[in-house]
Amino acid sequence: LAESCVLAESEKFSVTATAPENYNFILAGYGDFTGGLFAPDPSDEDNNIFYTLLIAYSDEYADVFGKESTLNDLNAEQMVRAVTELTSQYNKPEVTTARTSFGTLCLIVDEQGCESEYASILTIWHGYFIEVYIDDLSGRQLTQEDIQRGLDIMSSLTVTEK
């Protein structure tokens, strides 16, 4: 059975996600970020793919893009700015887009030419920065299946208003 995990909780809402099959969830805080790590089941010694999910409120994103905006709502100029902002930590980003099962627009950012292959799936939701960071600790290049599993994690996010 897939494990449902509470990632963030406030007075106004809570955010849950579902762990992929054969993955365990470890809730963690990373400074101003809330989220957790989806780690492969220890019995699967060949699986070195880790997924870190981060959620953080950003005054900058809320001010620039609007407190009620998502990537879906941005005009062309705002989208260029969002891509620039969201990919700034990458040396050679390759950016594609995808939609979650709920229709939320996400950026898939794949770092090209690195020894340790990693990628991110990023979106903005009502001033929150949301990222699924994908890393293969063995250093092999990520597959489409690895990226799809990250998008599935993003698709599993559920926001419940209180």
C-alpha positions as protocol buffer text, in pm:
chain_id: "A"
residue {
  index: 1
  type: LEU
  ca { x: 0 y: 0 z: 0 }
}
residue {
  index: 2
  type: ALA
  ca { x: 117 y: 351 z: -78 }
}
residue {
  index: 3
  type: GLU
  ca { x: 193 y: 561 z: 227 }
}
residue {
  index: 4
  type: SER
  ca { x: 13 y: 895 z: 258 }
}
residue {
  index: 5
  type: CYS
  ca { x: 225 y: 1158 z: 433 }
}
residue {
  index: 6
  type: VAL
  ca { x: 144 y: 1499 z: 581 }
}
residue {
  index: 7
  type: LEU
  ca { x: 411 y: 1737 z: 451 }
}
residue {
  index: 8
  type: ALA
  ca { x: 300 y: 2076 z: 572 }
}
residue {
  index: 9
  type: GLU
  ca { x: 31 y: 2202 z: 802 }
}
residue {
  index: 10
  type: SER
  ca { x: -85 y: 2552 z: 886 }
}
residue {
  index: 11
  type: GLU
  ca { x: -393 y: 2710 z: 1037 }
}
residue {
  index: 12
  type: LYS
  ca { x: -543 y: 2738 z: 688 }
}
residue {
  index: 13
  type: PHE
  ca { x: -450 y: 2411 z: 513 }
}
residue {
  index: 14
  type: SER
  ca { x: -253 y: 2088 z: 517 }
}
residue {
  index: 15
  type: VAL
  ca { x: -57 y: 1927 z: 233 }
}
residue {
  index: 16
  type: THR
  ca { x: -24 y: 1552 z: 190 }
}
residue {
  index: 17
  type: ALA
  ca { x: 158 y: 1337 z: -65 }
}
residue {
  index: 18
  type: THR
  ca { x: 168 y: 969 z: -146 }
}
residue {
  index: 19
  type: ALA
  ca { x: 493 y: 776 z: -139 }
}
residue {
  index: 20
  type: PRO
  ca { x: 570 y: 575 z: -454 }
}
residue {
  index: 21
  type: GLU
  ca { x: 552 y: 198 z: -434 }
}
residue {
  index: 22
  type: ASN
  ca { x: 858 y: 49 z: -257 }
}
residue {
  index: 23
  type: TYR
  ca { x: 953 y: 389 z: -110 }
}
residue {
  index: 24
  type: ASN
  ca { x: 951 y: 506 z: 250 }
}
residue {
  index: 25
  type: PHE
  ca { x: 877 y: 862 z: 356 }
}
residue {
  index: 26
  type: ILE
  ca { x: 1087 y: 1052 z: 608 }
}
residue {
  index: 27
  type: LEU
  ca { x: 942 y: 1390 z: 717 }
}
residue {
  index: 28
  type: ALA
  ca { x: 1206 y: 1658 z: 748 }
}
residue {
  index: 29
  type: GLY
  ca { x: 1246 y: 2029 z: 785 }
}
residue {
  index: 30
  type: TYR
  ca { x: 1513 y: 2213 z: 590 }
}
residue {
  index: 31
  type: GLY
  ca { x: 1536 y: 2560 z: 744 }
}
residue {
  index: 32
  type: ASP
  ca { x: 1242 y: 2754 z: 603 }
}
residue {
  index: 33
  type: PHE
  ca { x: 1141 y: 2456 z: 391 }
}
residue {
  index: 34
  type: THR
  ca { x: 902 y: 2179 z: 487 }
}
residue {
  index: 35
  type: GLY
  ca { x: 900 y: 1847 z: 315 }
}
residue {
  index: 36
  type: GLY
  ca { x: 1059 y: 1512 z: 326 }
}
residue {
  index: 37
  type: LEU
  ca { x: 1260 y: 1243 z: 162 }
}
residue {
  index: 38
  type: PHE
  ca { x: 1119 y: 951 z: -32 }
}
residue {
  index: 39
  type: ALA
  ca { x: 1387 y: 684 z: 11 }
}
residue {
  index: 40
  type: PRO
  ca { x: 1387 y: 345 z: -162 }
}
residue {
  index: 41
  type: ASP
  ca { x: 1302 y: 43 z: 48 }
}
residue {
  index: 42
  type: PRO
  ca { x: 1632 y: -83 z: 197 }
}
residue {
  index: 43
  type: SER
  ca { x: 1560 y: -432 z: 61 }
}
residue {
  index: 44
  type: ASP
  ca { x: 1590 y: -292 z: -294 }
}
residue {
  index: 45
  type: GLU
  ca { x: 1970 y: -263 z: -305 }
}
residue {
  index: 46
  type: ASP
  ca { x: 1976 y: -172 z: -676 }
}
residue {
  index: 47
  type: ASN
  ca { x: 1755 y: 136 z: -635 }
}
residue {
  index: 48
  type: ASN
  ca { x: 1960 y: 449 z: -563 }
}
residue {
  index: 49
  type: ILE
  ca { x: 1699 y: 706 z: -668 }
}
residue {
  index: 50
  type: PHE
  ca { x: 1596 y: 947 z: -393 }
}
residue {
  index: 51
  type: TYR
  ca { x: 1316 y: 1203 z: -416 }
}
residue {
  index: 52
  type: THR
  ca { x: 1319 y: 1510 z: -191 }
}
residue {
  index: 53
  type: LEU
  ca { x: 1000 y: 1711 z: -177 }
}
residue {
  index: 54
  type: LEU
  ca { x: 1030 y: 2072 z: -59 }
}
residue {
  index: 55
  type: ILE
  ca { x: 753 y: 2323 z: 7 }
}
residue {
  index: 56
  type: ALA
  ca { x: 824 y: 2679 z: 118 }
}
residue {
  index: 57
  type: TYR
  ca { x: 637 y: 3006 z: 113 }
}
residue {
  index: 58
  type: SER
  ca { x: 819 y: 3274 z: -85 }
}
residue {
  index: 59
  type: ASP
  ca { x: 733 y: 3641 z: -37 }
}
residue {
  index: 60
  type: GLU
  ca { x: 924 y: 3704 z: -360 }
}
residue {
  index: 61
  type: TYR
  ca { x: 709 y: 3464 z: -564 }
}
residue {
  index: 62
  type: ALA
  ca { x: 391 y: 3589 z: -397 }
}
residue {
  index: 63
  type: ASP
  ca { x: 484 y: 3953 z: -471 }
}
residue {
  index: 64
  type: VAL
  ca { x: 606 y: 3897 z: -827 }
}
residue {
  index: 65
  type: PHE
  ca { x: 357 y: 3638 z: -949 }
}
residue {
  index: 66
  type: GLY
  ca { x: 62 y: 3696 z: -715 }
}
residue {
  index: 67
  type: LYS
  ca { x: -47 y: 3525 z: -394 }
}
residue {
  index: 68
  type: GLU
  ca { x: -325 y: 3340 z: -575 }
}
residue {
  index: 69
  type: SER
  ca { x: -122 y: 3243 z: -884 }
}
residue {
  index: 70
  type: THR
  ca { x: 13 y: 2915 z: -1010 }
}
residue {
  index: 71
  type: LEU
  ca { x: 240 y: 2857 z: -1308 }
}
residue {
  index: 72
  type: ASN
  ca { x: -82 y: 2796 z: -1505 }
}
residue {
  index: 73
  type: ASP
  ca { x: -183 y: 3161 z: -1451 }
}
residue {
  index: 74
  type: LEU
  ca { x: 135 y: 3334 z: -1569 }
}
residue {
  index: 75
  type: ASN
  ca { x: 158 y: 3531 z: -1891 }
}
residue {
  index: 76
  type: ALA
  ca { x: 454 y: 3478 z: -2130 }
}
residue {
  index: 77
  type: GLU
  ca { x: 673 y: 3746 z: -1968 }
}
residue {
  index: 78
  type: GLN
  ca { x: 605 y: 3614 z: -1616 }
}
residue {
  index: 79
  type: MET
  ca { x: 674 y: 3258 z: -1733 }
}
residue {
  index: 80
  type: VAL
  ca { x: 1017 y: 3357 z: -1868 }
}
residue {
  index: 81
  type: ARG
  ca { x: 1093 y: 3521 z: -1533 }
}
residue {
  index: 82
  type: ALA
  ca { x: 969 y: 3216 z: -1341 }
}
residue {
  index: 83
  type: VAL
  ca { x: 1185 y: 2980 z: -1550 }
}
residue {
  index: 84
  type: THR
  ca { x: 1487 y: 3205 z: -1493 }
}
residue {
  index: 85
  type: GLU
  ca { x: 1423 y: 3220 z: -1117 }
}
residue {
  index: 86
  type: LEU
  ca { x: 1345 y: 2852 z: -1074 }
}
residue {
  index: 87
  type: THR
  ca { x: 1647 y: 2731 z: -1273 }
}
residue {
  index: 88
  type: SER
  ca { x: 1906 y: 2975 z: -1134 }
}
residue {
  index: 89
  type: GLN
  ca { x: 2090 y: 2708 z: -932 }
}
residue {
  index: 90
  type: TYR
  ca { x: 2155 y: 2497 z: -1242 }
}
residue {
  index: 91
  type: ASN
  ca { x: 2464 y: 2537 z: -1462 }
}
residue {
  index: 92
  type: LYS
  ca { x: 2317 y: 2400 z: -1785 }
}
residue {
  index: 93
  type: PRO
  ca { x: 1944 y: 2353 z: -1735 }
}
residue {
  index: 94
  type: GLU
  ca { x: 1731 y: 2175 z: -1990 }
}
residue {
  index: 95
  type: VAL
  ca { x: 1371 y: 2278 z: -1924 }
}
residue {
  index: 96
  type: THR
  ca { x: 1057 y: 2099 z: -2036 }
}
residue {
  index: 97
  type: THR
  ca { x: 703 y: 2127 z: -1905 }
}
residue {
  index: 98
  type: ALA
  ca { x: 452 y: 1872 z: -1789 }
}
residue {
  index: 99
  type: ARG
  ca { x: 117 y: 1872 z: -1614 }
}
residue {
  index: 100
  type: THR
  ca { x: 22 y: 1679 z: -1305 }
}
residue {
  index: 101
  type: SER
  ca { x: -283 y: 1457 z: -1309 }
}
residue {
  index: 102
  type: PHE
  ca { x: -474 y: 1760 z: -1171 }
}
residue {
  index: 103
  type: GLY
  ca { x: -357 y: 1986 z: -1456 }
}
residue {
  index: 104
  type: THR
  ca { x: -97 y: 2182 z: -1258 }
}
residue {
  index: 105
  type: LEU
  ca { x: 179 y: 2308 z: -1484 }
}
residue {
  index: 106
  type: CYS
  ca { x: 529 y: 2203 z: -1373 }
}
residue {
  index: 107
  type: LEU
  ca { x: 878 y: 2269 z: -1501 }
}
residue {
  index: 108
  type: ILE
  ca { x: 1104 y: 1968 z: -1537 }
}
residue {
  index: 109
  type: VAL
  ca { x: 1463 y: 2088 z: -1505 }
}
residue {
  index: 110
  type: ASP
  ca { x: 1736 y: 1843 z: -1596 }
}
residue {
  index: 111
  type: GLU
  ca { x: 2101 y: 1933 z: -1538 }
}
residue {
  index: 112
  type: GLN
  ca { x: 2306 y: 1841 z: -1841 }
}
residue {
  index: 113
  type: GLY
  ca { x: 2671 y: 1732 z: -1827 }
}
residue {
  index: 114
  type: CYS
  ca { x: 2704 y: 1650 z: -1456 }
}
residue {
  index: 115
  type: GLU
  ca { x: 2876 y: 1346 z: -1310 }
}
residue {
  index: 116
  type: SER
  ca { x: 2592 y: 1298 z: -1061 }
}
residue {
  index: 117
  type: GLU
  ca { x: 2270 y: 1310 z: -1259 }
}
residue {
  index: 118
  type: TYR
  ca { x: 1983 y: 1497 z: -1098 }
}
residue {
  index: 119
  type: ALA
  ca { x: 1668 y: 1681 z: -1195 }
}
residue {
  index: 120
  type: SER
  ca { x: 1387 y: 1884 z: -1040 }
}
residue {
  index: 121
  type: ILE
  ca { x: 1017 y: 1915 z: -1096 }
}
residue {
  index: 122
  type: LEU
  ca { x: 911 y: 2263 z: -990 }
}
residue {
  index: 123
  type: THR
  ca { x: 593 y: 2462 z: -960 }
}
residue {
  index: 124
  type: ILE
  ca { x: 455 y: 2770 z: -787 }
}
residue {
  index: 125
  type: TRP
  ca { x: 124 y: 2756 z: -602 }
}
residue {
  index: 126
  type: HIS
  ca { x: -27 y: 3058 z: -423 }
}
residue {
  index: 127
  type: GLY
  ca { x: 313 y: 3198 z: -325 }
}
residue {
  index: 128
  type: TYR
  ca { x: 459 y: 2859 z: -238 }
}
residue {
  index: 129
  type: PHE
  ca { x: 763 y: 2714 z: -413 }
}
residue {
  index: 130
  type: ILE
  ca { x: 719 y: 2337 z: -454 }
}
residue {
  index: 131
  type: GLU
  ca { x: 999 y: 2111 z: -577 }
}
residue {
  index: 132
  type: VAL
  ca { x: 1053 y: 1739 z: -619 }
}
residue {
  index: 133
  type: TYR
  ca { x: 1432 y: 1702 z: -640 }
}
residue {
  index: 134
  type: ILE
  ca { x: 1543 y: 1372 z: -797 }
}
residue {
  index: 135
  type: ASP
  ca { x: 1892 y: 1234 z: -740 }
}
residue {
  index: 136
  type: ASP
  ca { x: 2054 y: 905 z: -830 }
}
residue {
  index: 137
  type: LEU
  ca { x: 2322 y: 845 z: -571 }
}
residue {
  index: 138
  type: SER
  ca { x: 2495 y: 593 z: -797 }
}
residue {
  index: 139
  type: GLY
  ca { x: 2562 y: 867 z: -1054 }
}
residue {
  index: 140
  type: ARG
  ca { x: 2380 y: 704 z: -1344 }
}
residue {
  index: 141
  type: GLN
  ca { x: 2170 y: 917 z: -1576 }
}
residue {
  index: 142
  type: LEU
  ca { x: 1806 y: 943 z: -1478 }
}
residue {
  index: 143
  type: THR
  ca { x: 1551 y: 765 z: -1695 }
}
residue {
  index: 144
  type: GLN
  ca { x: 1209 y: 884 z: -1808 }
}
residue {
  index: 145
  type: GLU
  ca { x: 1066 y: 640 z: -1552 }
}
residue {
  index: 146
  type: ASP
  ca { x: 1262 y: 815 z: -1274 }
}
residue {
  index: 147
  type: ILE
  ca { x: 1132 y: 1155 z: -1390 }
}
residue {
  index: 148
  type: GLN
  ca { x: 776 y: 1020 z: -1421 }
}
residue {
  index: 149
  type: ARG
  ca { x: 790 y: 889 z: -1063 }
}
residue {
  index: 150
  type: GLY
  ca { x: 882 y: 1245 z: -953 }
}
residue {
  index: 151
  type: LEU
  ca { x: 588 y: 1383 z: -1150 }
}
residue {
  index: 152
  type: ASP
  ca { x: 367 y: 1118 z: -986 }
}
residue {
  index: 153
  type: ILE
  ca { x: 480 y: 1246 z: -644 }
}
residue {
  index: 154
  type: MET
  ca { x: 392 y: 1601 z: -751 }
}
residue {
  index: 155
  type: SER
  ca { x: 56 y: 1472 z: -880 }
}
residue {
  index: 156
  type: SER
  ca { x: -14 y: 1305 z: -547 }
}
residue {
  index: 157
  type: LEU
  ca { x: -1 y: 1636 z: -357 }
}
residue {
  index: 158
  type: THR
  ca { x: -335 y: 1714 z: -197 }
}
residue {
  index: 159
  type: VAL
  ca { x: -416 y: 2044 z: -31 }
}
residue {
  index: 160
  type: THR
  ca { x: -693 y: 2034 z: 227 }
}
residue {
  index: 161
  type: GLU
  ca { x: -828 y: 2369 z: 343 }
}
residue {
  index: 162
  type: LYS
  ca { x: -935 y: 2390 z: 705 }
}
